[in-house]
PDB file of C-alpha atoms in Angstrom:
ATOM      1  CA  MET A   1       4.964  -7.046 -14.937  1.00 95.00           C
ATOM      2  CA  LYS A   2       4.246  -4.905 -18.002  1.00 98.00           C
ATOM      3  CA  ILE A   3       3.479  -1.197 -17.612  1.00 98.00           C
ATOM      4  CA  ALA A   4       1.677   1.130 -20.032  1.00 98.00           C
ATOM      5  CA  LEU A   5       3.151   4.611 -19.654  1.00 98.00           C
ATOM      6  CA  GLY A   6       1.940   7.965 -20.934  1.00 98.00           C
ATOM      7  CA  SER A   7       1.952  11.694 -20.357  1.00 98.00           C
ATOM      8  CA  ASP A   8       1.109  15.031 -21.864  1.00 98.00           C
ATOM      9  CA  HIS A   9       3.642  17.857 -22.227  1.00 98.00           C
ATOM     10  CA  GLY A  10       3.119  18.888 -18.582  1.00 98.00           C
ATOM     11  CA  GLY A  11       4.196  15.453 -17.378  1.00 98.00           C
ATOM     12  CA  PHE A  12       6.839  14.642 -19.967  1.00 98.00           C
ATOM     13  CA  GLU A  13       9.919  15.217 -17.776  1.00 98.00           C
ATOM     14  CA  LEU A  14       8.596  13.081 -14.920  1.00 98.00           C
ATOM     15  CA  LYS A  15       7.538  10.342 -17.351  1.00 98.00           C
ATOM     16  CA  GLU A  16      11.114  10.227 -18.641  1.00 98.00           C
ATOM     17  CA  LYS A  17      12.401   9.807 -15.072  1.00 98.00           C
ATOM     18  CA  ILE A  18       9.875   7.023 -14.484  1.00 98.00           C
ATOM     19  CA  LYS A  19      11.051   5.284 -17.674  1.00 98.00           C
ATOM     20  CA  LYS A  20      14.625   5.343 -16.406  1.00 98.00           C
ATOM     21  CA  TYR A  21      13.460   3.998 -13.023  1.00 98.00           C
ATOM     22  CA  LEU A  22      11.589   1.115 -14.714  1.00 98.00           C
ATOM     23  CA  GLU A  23      14.560   0.326 -16.961  1.00 98.00           C
ATOM     24  CA  GLU A  24      16.952   0.213 -13.994  1.00 98.00           C
ATOM     25  CA  ARG A  25      14.687  -2.349 -12.317  1.00 98.00           C
ATOM     26  CA  GLY A  26      14.115  -4.444 -15.415  1.00 98.00           C
ATOM     27  CA  ILE A  27      10.396  -3.654 -15.531  1.00 98.00           C
ATOM     28  CA  SER A  28       8.911  -3.918 -19.009  1.00 98.00           C
ATOM     29  CA  TYR A  29       6.976  -0.895 -20.285  1.00 98.00           C
ATOM     30  CA  HIS A  30       5.625   0.724 -23.407  1.00 98.00           C
ATOM     31  CA  ASP A  31       5.695   4.503 -23.769  1.00 98.00           C
ATOM     32  CA  PHE A  32       2.482   5.682 -25.436  1.00 98.00           C
ATOM     33  CA  GLY A  33       3.793   9.255 -25.621  1.00 97.00           C
ATOM     34  CA  THR A  34       4.039  12.150 -25.721  1.00 98.00           C
ATOM     35  CA  TYR A  35       7.638  12.188 -26.818  1.00 98.00           C
ATOM     36  CA  ASN A  36       8.545  15.847 -26.273  1.00 97.00           C
ATOM     37  CA  GLN A  37       7.341  18.988 -24.495  1.00 96.00           C
ATOM     38  CA  GLU A  38       5.204  20.382 -27.308  1.00 97.00           C
ATOM     39  CA  SER A  39       1.641  21.095 -26.222  1.00 98.00           C
ATOM     40  CA  VAL A  40      -0.719  18.115 -26.625  1.00 98.00           C
ATOM     41  CA  ASP A  41      -4.100  17.046 -25.238  1.00 98.00           C
ATOM     42  CA  TYR A  42      -3.846  14.771 -22.190  1.00 98.00           C
ATOM     43  CA  PRO A  43      -7.069  12.794 -22.906  1.00 98.00           C
ATOM     44  CA  ASP A  44      -5.433  11.314 -26.031  1.00 98.00           C
ATOM     45  CA  PHE A  45      -2.665   9.672 -23.999  1.00 98.00           C
ATOM     46  CA  ALA A  46      -4.868   8.747 -21.038  1.00 98.00           C
ATOM     47  CA  LEU A  47      -7.214   6.917 -23.411  1.00 98.00           C
ATOM     48  CA  GLN A  48      -4.408   4.929 -25.061  1.00 98.00           C
ATOM     49  CA  VAL A  49      -2.990   3.788 -21.721  1.00 98.00           C
ATOM     50  CA  ALA A  50      -6.412   3.046 -20.216  1.00 98.00           C
ATOM     51  CA  GLU A  51      -7.544   1.006 -23.218  1.00 98.00           C
ATOM     52  CA  ALA A  52      -4.293  -0.979 -23.222  1.00 98.00           C
ATOM     53  CA  VAL A  53      -4.680  -1.799 -19.517  1.00 98.00           C
ATOM     54  CA  ARG A  54      -8.359  -2.646 -19.936  1.00 98.00           C
ATOM     55  CA  ALA A  55      -7.542  -4.983 -22.843  1.00 98.00           C
ATOM     56  CA  GLY A  56      -5.030  -6.845 -20.673  1.00 98.00           C
ATOM     57  CA  GLN A  57      -2.081  -5.924 -22.886  1.00 98.00           C
ATOM     58  CA  TYR A  58      -0.428  -4.371 -19.812  1.00 98.00           C
ATOM     59  CA  ASP A  59      -0.763  -5.272 -16.138  1.00 98.00           C
ATOM     60  CA  ARG A  60      -0.894  -1.680 -14.973  1.00 98.00           C
ATOM     61  CA  GLY A  61      -0.484   1.857 -16.250  1.00 98.00           C
ATOM     62  CA  ILE A  62       1.151   5.085 -15.131  1.00 99.00           C
ATOM     63  CA  LEU A  63      -0.001   8.471 -16.433  1.00 99.00           C
ATOM     64  CA  VAL A  64       1.506  11.892 -15.776  1.00 98.00           C
ATOM     65  CA  CYS A  65       0.246  15.396 -16.512  1.00 98.00           C
ATOM     66  CA  GLY A  66       0.779  18.724 -14.776  1.00 98.00           C
ATOM     67  CA  THR A  67      -1.494  17.910 -11.827  1.00 98.00           C
ATOM     68  CA  GLY A  68      -2.445  14.275 -12.462  1.00 98.00           C
ATOM     69  CA  ILE A  69      -6.101  15.303 -12.342  1.00 98.00           C
ATOM     70  CA  GLY A  70      -6.856  15.475 -16.062  1.00 98.00           C
ATOM     71  CA  VAL A  71      -5.332  12.105 -16.936  1.00 98.00           C
ATOM     72  CA  SER A  72      -7.093  10.548 -13.932  1.00 98.00           C
ATOM     73  CA  ILE A  73     -10.507  11.847 -14.987  1.00 98.00           C
ATOM     74  CA  ALA A  74      -9.981  10.773 -18.606  1.00 98.00           C
ATOM     75  CA  ALA A  75      -8.645   7.300 -17.776  1.00 98.00           C
ATOM     76  CA  ASN A  76     -11.481   6.628 -15.335  1.00 97.00           C
ATOM     77  CA  LYS A  77     -14.007   7.028 -18.177  1.00 96.00           C
ATOM     78  CA  VAL A  78     -12.822   3.669 -19.567  1.00 96.00           C
ATOM     79  CA  PRO A  79     -14.773   0.785 -18.004  1.00 95.00           C
ATOM     80  CA  GLY A  80     -12.579  -1.502 -15.937  1.00 96.00           C
ATOM     81  CA  VAL A  81     -10.046   1.206 -15.178  1.00 98.00           C
ATOM     82  CA  ARG A  82      -9.463   2.329 -11.617  1.00 98.00           C
ATOM     83  CA  ALA A  83      -7.015   5.208 -11.970  1.00 98.00           C
ATOM     84  CA  ALA A  84      -5.776   6.649  -8.685  1.00 98.00           C
ATOM     85  CA  LEU A  85      -4.244  10.097  -8.349  1.00 98.00           C
ATOM     86  CA  CYS A  86      -1.551   9.801  -5.683  1.00 98.00           C
ATOM     87  CA  HIS A  87       0.655  12.521  -4.260  1.00 97.00           C
ATOM     88  CA  ASP A  88       1.885  10.559  -1.250  1.00 98.00           C
ATOM     89  CA  VAL A  89       3.150   7.064  -0.467  1.00 98.00           C
ATOM     90  CA  PHE A  90       0.256   6.124   1.835  1.00 98.00           C
ATOM     91  CA  SER A  91      -2.326   6.821  -0.884  1.00 98.00           C
ATOM     92  CA  ALA A  92      -0.292   4.870  -3.427  1.00 98.00           C
ATOM     93  CA  LYS A  93      -0.180   1.817  -1.169  1.00 98.00           C
ATOM     94  CA  ALA A  94      -3.857   2.080  -0.220  1.00 98.00           C
ATOM     95  CA  SER A  95      -4.930   2.553  -3.844  1.00 98.00           C
ATOM     96  CA  ARG A  96      -3.484  -0.870  -4.663  1.00 98.00           C
ATOM     97  CA  GLU A  97      -4.333  -2.710  -1.443  1.00 98.00           C
ATOM     98  CA  HIS A  98      -7.877  -1.392  -0.984  1.00 98.00           C
ATOM     99  CA  ASN A  99      -9.021  -0.196  -4.425  1.00 98.00           C
ATOM    100  CA  ASP A 100      -7.110  -2.499  -6.778  1.00 98.00           C
ATOM    101  CA  ALA A 101      -6.068   0.583  -8.778  1.00 98.00           C
ATOM    102  CA  ASN A 102      -4.681  -0.486 -12.124  1.00 98.00           C
ATOM    103  CA  ILE A 103      -3.464   2.963 -13.205  1.00 99.00           C
ATOM    104  CA  LEU A 104      -1.417   5.409 -11.150  1.00 99.00           C
ATOM    105  CA  THR A 105      -1.657   9.093 -12.040  1.00 98.00           C
ATOM    106  CA  LEU A 106       0.849  11.704 -10.941  1.00 98.00           C
ATOM    107  CA  GLY A 107       1.223  15.468 -11.229  1.00 98.00           C
ATOM    108  CA  GLN A 108       4.656  16.675 -12.317  1.00 98.00           C
ATOM    109  CA  ARG A 109       3.889  20.192 -11.060  1.00 98.00           C
ATOM    110  CA  VAL A 110       2.625  18.900  -7.712  1.00 98.00           C
ATOM    111  CA  VAL A 111       5.103  16.276  -6.542  1.00 98.00           C
ATOM    112  CA  GLY A 112       8.879  16.330  -6.855  1.00 97.00           C
ATOM    113  CA  PRO A 113      10.725  13.616  -8.764  1.00 98.00           C
ATOM    114  CA  GLY A 114      12.191  11.920  -5.679  1.00 98.00           C
ATOM    115  CA  LEU A 115       8.811  11.509  -4.021  1.00 98.00           C
ATOM    116  CA  ALA A 116       7.205  10.567  -7.341  1.00 98.00           C
ATOM    117  CA  LEU A 117       9.636   7.694  -7.832  1.00 98.00           C
ATOM    118  CA  GLU A 118       9.015   6.496  -4.275  1.00 98.00           C
ATOM    119  CA  ILE A 119       5.263   6.588  -4.977  1.00 98.00           C
ATOM    120  CA  VAL A 120       5.850   4.538  -8.145  1.00 98.00           C
ATOM    121  CA  ARG A 121       7.976   2.024  -6.221  1.00 98.00           C
ATOM    122  CA  VAL A 122       5.396   1.515  -3.486  1.00 98.00           C
ATOM    123  CA  TRP A 123       2.509   1.368  -5.970  1.00 98.00           C
ATOM    124  CA  LEU A 124       4.258  -1.259  -8.092  1.00 98.00           C
ATOM    125  CA  GLU A 125       5.211  -3.363  -5.058  1.00 98.00           C
ATOM    126  CA  SER A 126       1.755  -3.257  -3.454  1.00 98.00           C
ATOM    127  CA  GLU A 127      -0.901  -5.858  -4.198  1.00 97.00           C
ATOM    128  CA  PHE A 128      -4.677  -5.924  -3.812  1.00 97.00           C
ATOM    129  CA  THR A 129      -5.544  -7.484  -0.456  1.00 95.00           C
ATOM    130  CA  GLY A 130      -9.049  -8.575  -1.411  1.00 91.00           C
ATOM    131  CA  GLY A 131     -11.249  -9.506   1.538  1.00 92.00           C
ATOM    132  CA  ARG A 132     -13.706  -6.790   2.486  1.00 91.00           C
ATOM    133  CA  HIS A 133     -12.222  -4.586  -0.232  1.00 95.00           C
ATOM    134  CA  GLU A 134     -13.281  -7.031  -2.949  1.00 95.00           C
ATOM    135  CA  ARG A 135     -16.938  -6.311  -2.226  1.00 95.00           C
ATOM    136  CA  ARG A 136     -16.316  -2.591  -2.592  1.00 95.00           C
ATOM    137  CA  VAL A 137     -14.454  -2.945  -5.871  1.00 96.00           C
ATOM    138  CA  ARG A 138     -17.327  -5.071  -7.204  1.00 96.00           C
ATOM    139  CA  LYS A 139     -19.695  -2.232  -6.258  1.00 95.00           C
ATOM    140  CA  ILE A 140     -17.566   0.176  -8.298  1.00 94.00           C
ATOM    141  CA  THR A 141     -17.826  -2.223 -11.233  1.00 94.00           C
ATOM    142  CA  SER A 142     -21.614  -2.387 -10.881  1.00 94.00           C
ATOM    143  CA  ILE A 143     -21.792   1.424 -10.994  1.00 93.00           C
ATOM    144  CA  GLU A 144     -19.822   1.322 -14.263  1.00 92.00           C
ATOM    145  CA  GLN A 145     -22.169  -1.303 -15.661  1.00 91.00           C
ATOM    146  CA  LYS A 146     -25.213   0.743 -14.715  1.00 92.00           C
ATOM    147  CA  TYR A 147     -24.066   3.688 -16.831  1.00 90.00           C
ATOM    148  CA  ASN A 148     -22.249   1.871 -19.641  1.00 80.00           C
ATOM    149  CA  LEU A 149     -25.100  -0.021 -21.267  1.00 61.00           C
TER     150      LEU A 149
END
């Protein structure tokens, strides 16, 4: 599995912890930045990660900002991206199993690092279950197509 990883300054510290977690487990990733805590604009990094996932260069993506909200909104503007903001393990699992989320977003100022890494673990280990959920994901795709002519 290959992961596209990105954050703004408000998510930099948690992104660094996630990088270490991925390295310890031998999970391949690319860090799209930011690379320090200087103020930057989160849409720039959300777009890079979302486009890389959409293009199939990476299997999934993880984005971090202060709340996880901004990067989620920005990433979800890219057709084919289903970015899920998760602050608990149940939502992380459901976002993969039911929604086939291909990007996880987290808020460094909302969730502590221990819980965040558990959310990442569960999200990476969970797979889309298909079935009745497939129909619903297709409906999401048709909404995208309606507005992205």
